Amino acid sequence: MVIENDRGWLRDLKTKFIFITGGVLSSLGKGLAAASIGALMESRGLRVTFQKLDPYINVDPGTMNPFQHGEVYVTDDGAETDLDLGHYERYTHARMSQKNNFTTGKIYYSVITKERRGDYLGGTVQVIPHITEEIKRSILEVADGIDVAIIEIGGTIGDIESLPFLEAIRQFRIDVGKENVIYIHVTLVPYIKAAGEVKTKPTQHSVKELREIGIQPDILLCRTEHFLSPEIKAKISLFCNVDEDAVITAKDVETIYEVPILFHEEGLDDKIVQLLNIWTREPRLENWKDLVYRLKHPKDSVRIAVVGKYINLRESYKSLNEALVHGGVANNLKVKIDYVDSEELEKMGCRKSLSHADGILIPGGFGSRGITGKMKAVRYARKRNIPFFGICLGMQLAVVEFARSAAKIRGAHSTEFDPRTKHPVIYLMKEWYDYRSKTIQRRDETSFKGGTMRLGAYPCVLNKGSLAYRAYGVTEIFERHRHRYEFNNSYREILAKKNLCCSGLSPDGQLVEIIELEGHPWFLGCQFHPEFKSRPMDPHPLFVSFIKAAYQTKQLRK
Ligand code: GLN
């Protein structure tokens, strides 16, 4: 338990804190670095957790366009969070929730709420101390029972927006004691071809900027294409005022799961435990080494076509990508993902876009753009016995396509795209029992805009004998949701007559969570997002099964 001292802060906290900042430019892989550090600490037997502090003003990324911000990662408790939380969960056993992601918007929201309530007793509410105290309070929320909390600050040093966060983490070290906090700065050491050497100046400048606001980094993670020579490390050490063995080469790697191993070889985890004065065993990295070996030595490959709207941005389907890779590793296969733009497919036709695919996957999505192309892909997979995996919107469109062309229900649609359809096979359910809040939920067309999505982990009961049951091997599962529309139960019977069965239902039988097509080698749609729960060490059963089926299709073709 945590105890407050007279400053309202916590002195006898057992937790150690690692703050991670980024310099020079964005996309240096701070999230992966944080996740990898977590993996190393965990493999030394420590309990870790993470937090992402994002400087933007949106309260959460739920409303942000995936084109701009990448995937929205959903946690068990239904938080819509930054995609880095996905990395944290994939690399460690830490489980993320609402309190593991704070934004400027969320911080201000709670400060303003307190101000309106009169909590500040007439005081002037200011960035320092009120916003910074709120930030520090948020950081402490994740610390209870944790050995090492890894806190990543979004954005790049020099951004105006991140200043309150940086000020808060600067103060934090004084609050909880110097021995309990380190700062790690992720920076870039570019290789300049014309000069034939790596350049340290951007790193020097970035560290200088960090020191101007009072933070002296303890460790530098230098992103680079080449290993840094001892001379370069010595130079960076001298100019940036860090120990030589704290200048770590974070070289580009073939697979992201190699990063923990690389960091360990560079001595990063040793340095961290030395600086934080933690006594632990040596890390056990056999499982990571085995994973990387299997990733690099697949017995064969499969091609999966992912038909979606955000195909030009891999970031938008981050977890999906990884889940496919995990499904591949489990089968000793390399998964080659072809991103197919559904609008292109609409124009070009399926044969051109999908003829090489051993499996077809339609991921989640919002909005009507490209849905005709996606439905064409469903039909193509259905007719040609190609393994088909529909996730959330992908499942809904599979139902629509099947209703129209196999069950001959003319004009069948989802009310998301045609509110007046005569046959709303997918619709907004007016009333349903919500297992998370344990209340009856009500919805109609006017209430659906804000905050009424079904979010987070829900139970689902599987039909014994179904494909889903064979994949999972258990009858009850918990999977994460993020959607408004649902399968319309009035159509269950007609569709079942044509072999489209509901093989996974909510425990009260009211919500259809999984549909399957009998007689097809592998045709499954789920209302939830299984990709959020896939881990490299624990691949998701549906992805394992889907990839296996895709490989069988490939074998048959030969
Ligand atoms: N747009 C659909 C809905 O809201 C599907 C959402 C999704 O795929 N995540 O129900």
Short mmCIF file of N, CA and C in Angstrom, two decimals, residues 379 382-383 398-412 423 425 491-500 517:
data_model
loop_
_atom_site.label_atom_id
_atom_site.label_comp_id
_atom_site.label_asym_id
_atom_site.label_seq_id
_atom_site.Cartn_x
_atom_site.Cartn_y
_atom_site.Cartn_z
N ARG A 379 -17.62 -12.86 -50.92
CA ARG A 379 -18.26 -13.77 -51.88
C ARG A 379 -17.21 -14.65 -52.57
N ARG A 382 -16.02 -17.23 -50.20
CA ARG A 382 -17.09 -18.19 -49.91
C ARG A 382 -17.26 -19.17 -51.08
N LYS A 383 -17.31 -18.62 -52.27
CA LYS A 383 -17.55 -19.46 -53.46
C LYS A 383 -16.37 -20.35 -53.78
N ALA A 398 -19.87 -10.04 -43.93
CA ALA A 398 -20.04 -11.43 -44.34
C ALA A 398 -21.50 -11.83 -44.18
N VAL A 399 -22.12 -11.38 -43.09
CA VAL A 399 -23.53 -11.69 -42.85
C VAL A 399 -24.40 -11.04 -43.93
N VAL A 400 -24.12 -9.78 -44.23
CA VAL A 400 -24.90 -9.06 -45.25
C VAL A 400 -24.77 -9.76 -46.60
N GLU A 401 -23.54 -10.08 -46.96
CA GLU A 401 -23.30 -10.71 -48.26
C GLU A 401 -24.00 -12.05 -48.33
N PHE A 402 -23.89 -12.82 -47.27
CA PHE A 402 -24.51 -14.14 -47.25
C PHE A 402 -26.04 -14.03 -47.32
N ALA A 403 -26.59 -13.10 -46.55
CA ALA A 403 -28.05 -12.91 -46.54
C ALA A 403 -28.53 -12.60 -47.96
N ARG A 404 -27.80 -11.69 -48.61
CA ARG A 404 -28.22 -11.29 -49.95
C ARG A 404 -28.07 -12.40 -50.97
N SER A 405 -26.86 -12.99 -51.05
CA SER A 405 -26.67 -13.89 -52.18
C SER A 405 -26.92 -15.36 -51.89
N ALA A 406 -26.76 -15.81 -50.67
CA ALA A 406 -27.03 -17.23 -50.41
C ALA A 406 -28.46 -17.43 -49.91
N ALA A 407 -28.91 -16.53 -49.03
CA ALA A 407 -30.26 -16.70 -48.48
C ALA A 407 -31.30 -15.92 -49.28
N LYS A 408 -30.84 -15.22 -50.31
CA LYS A 408 -31.74 -14.47 -51.21
C LYS A 408 -32.65 -13.48 -50.49
N ILE A 409 -32.10 -12.84 -49.49
CA ILE A 409 -32.87 -11.79 -48.80
C ILE A 409 -32.52 -10.47 -49.48
N ARG A 410 -33.31 -10.06 -50.39
CA ARG A 410 -32.96 -8.90 -51.23
C ARG A 410 -32.93 -7.63 -50.41
N GLY A 411 -31.90 -6.83 -50.65
CA GLY A 411 -31.80 -5.55 -49.96
C GLY A 411 -31.33 -5.67 -48.52
N ALA A 412 -30.89 -6.87 -48.12
CA ALA A 412 -30.39 -7.01 -46.74
C ALA A 412 -29.20 -6.08 -46.55
N HIS A 423 -34.41 -5.15 -44.71
CA HIS A 423 -33.89 -6.31 -43.99
C HIS A 423 -32.61 -5.97 -43.24
N VAL A 425 -30.16 -6.97 -41.30
CA VAL A 425 -29.53 -8.16 -40.70
C VAL A 425 -28.51 -7.77 -39.63
N TYR A 491 -32.98 -12.91 -37.90
CA TYR A 491 -32.52 -13.59 -39.13
C TYR A 491 -31.72 -14.87 -38.84
N ARG A 492 -31.62 -15.20 -37.56
CA ARG A 492 -30.79 -16.35 -37.20
C ARG A 492 -31.25 -17.62 -37.90
N GLU A 493 -32.57 -17.86 -37.83
CA GLU A 493 -33.09 -19.11 -38.35
C GLU A 493 -32.94 -19.24 -39.87
N ILE A 494 -33.36 -18.19 -40.58
CA ILE A 494 -33.29 -18.26 -42.05
C ILE A 494 -31.85 -18.50 -42.49
N LEU A 495 -30.91 -17.80 -41.86
CA LEU A 495 -29.51 -17.95 -42.27
C LEU A 495 -28.98 -19.33 -41.89
N ALA A 496 -29.42 -19.83 -40.74
CA ALA A 496 -28.97 -21.16 -40.29
C ALA A 496 -29.43 -22.23 -41.28
N LYS A 497 -30.63 -22.02 -41.83
CA LYS A 497 -31.14 -22.99 -42.81
C LYS A 497 -30.20 -23.11 -43.99
N LYS A 498 -29.51 -22.02 -44.28
CA LYS A 498 -28.56 -22.02 -45.41
C LYS A 498 -27.14 -22.32 -44.94
N ASN A 499 -27.01 -22.79 -43.70
CA ASN A 499 -25.72 -23.20 -43.14
C ASN A 499 -24.85 -22.10 -42.55
N LEU A 500 -25.39 -20.90 -42.39
CA LEU A 500 -24.60 -19.89 -41.67
C LEU A 500 -25.03 -19.96 -40.21
N LEU A 517 -19.64 -20.75 -41.44
CA LEU A 517 -20.34 -21.33 -42.57
C LEU A 517 -20.04 -22.82 -42.63
#
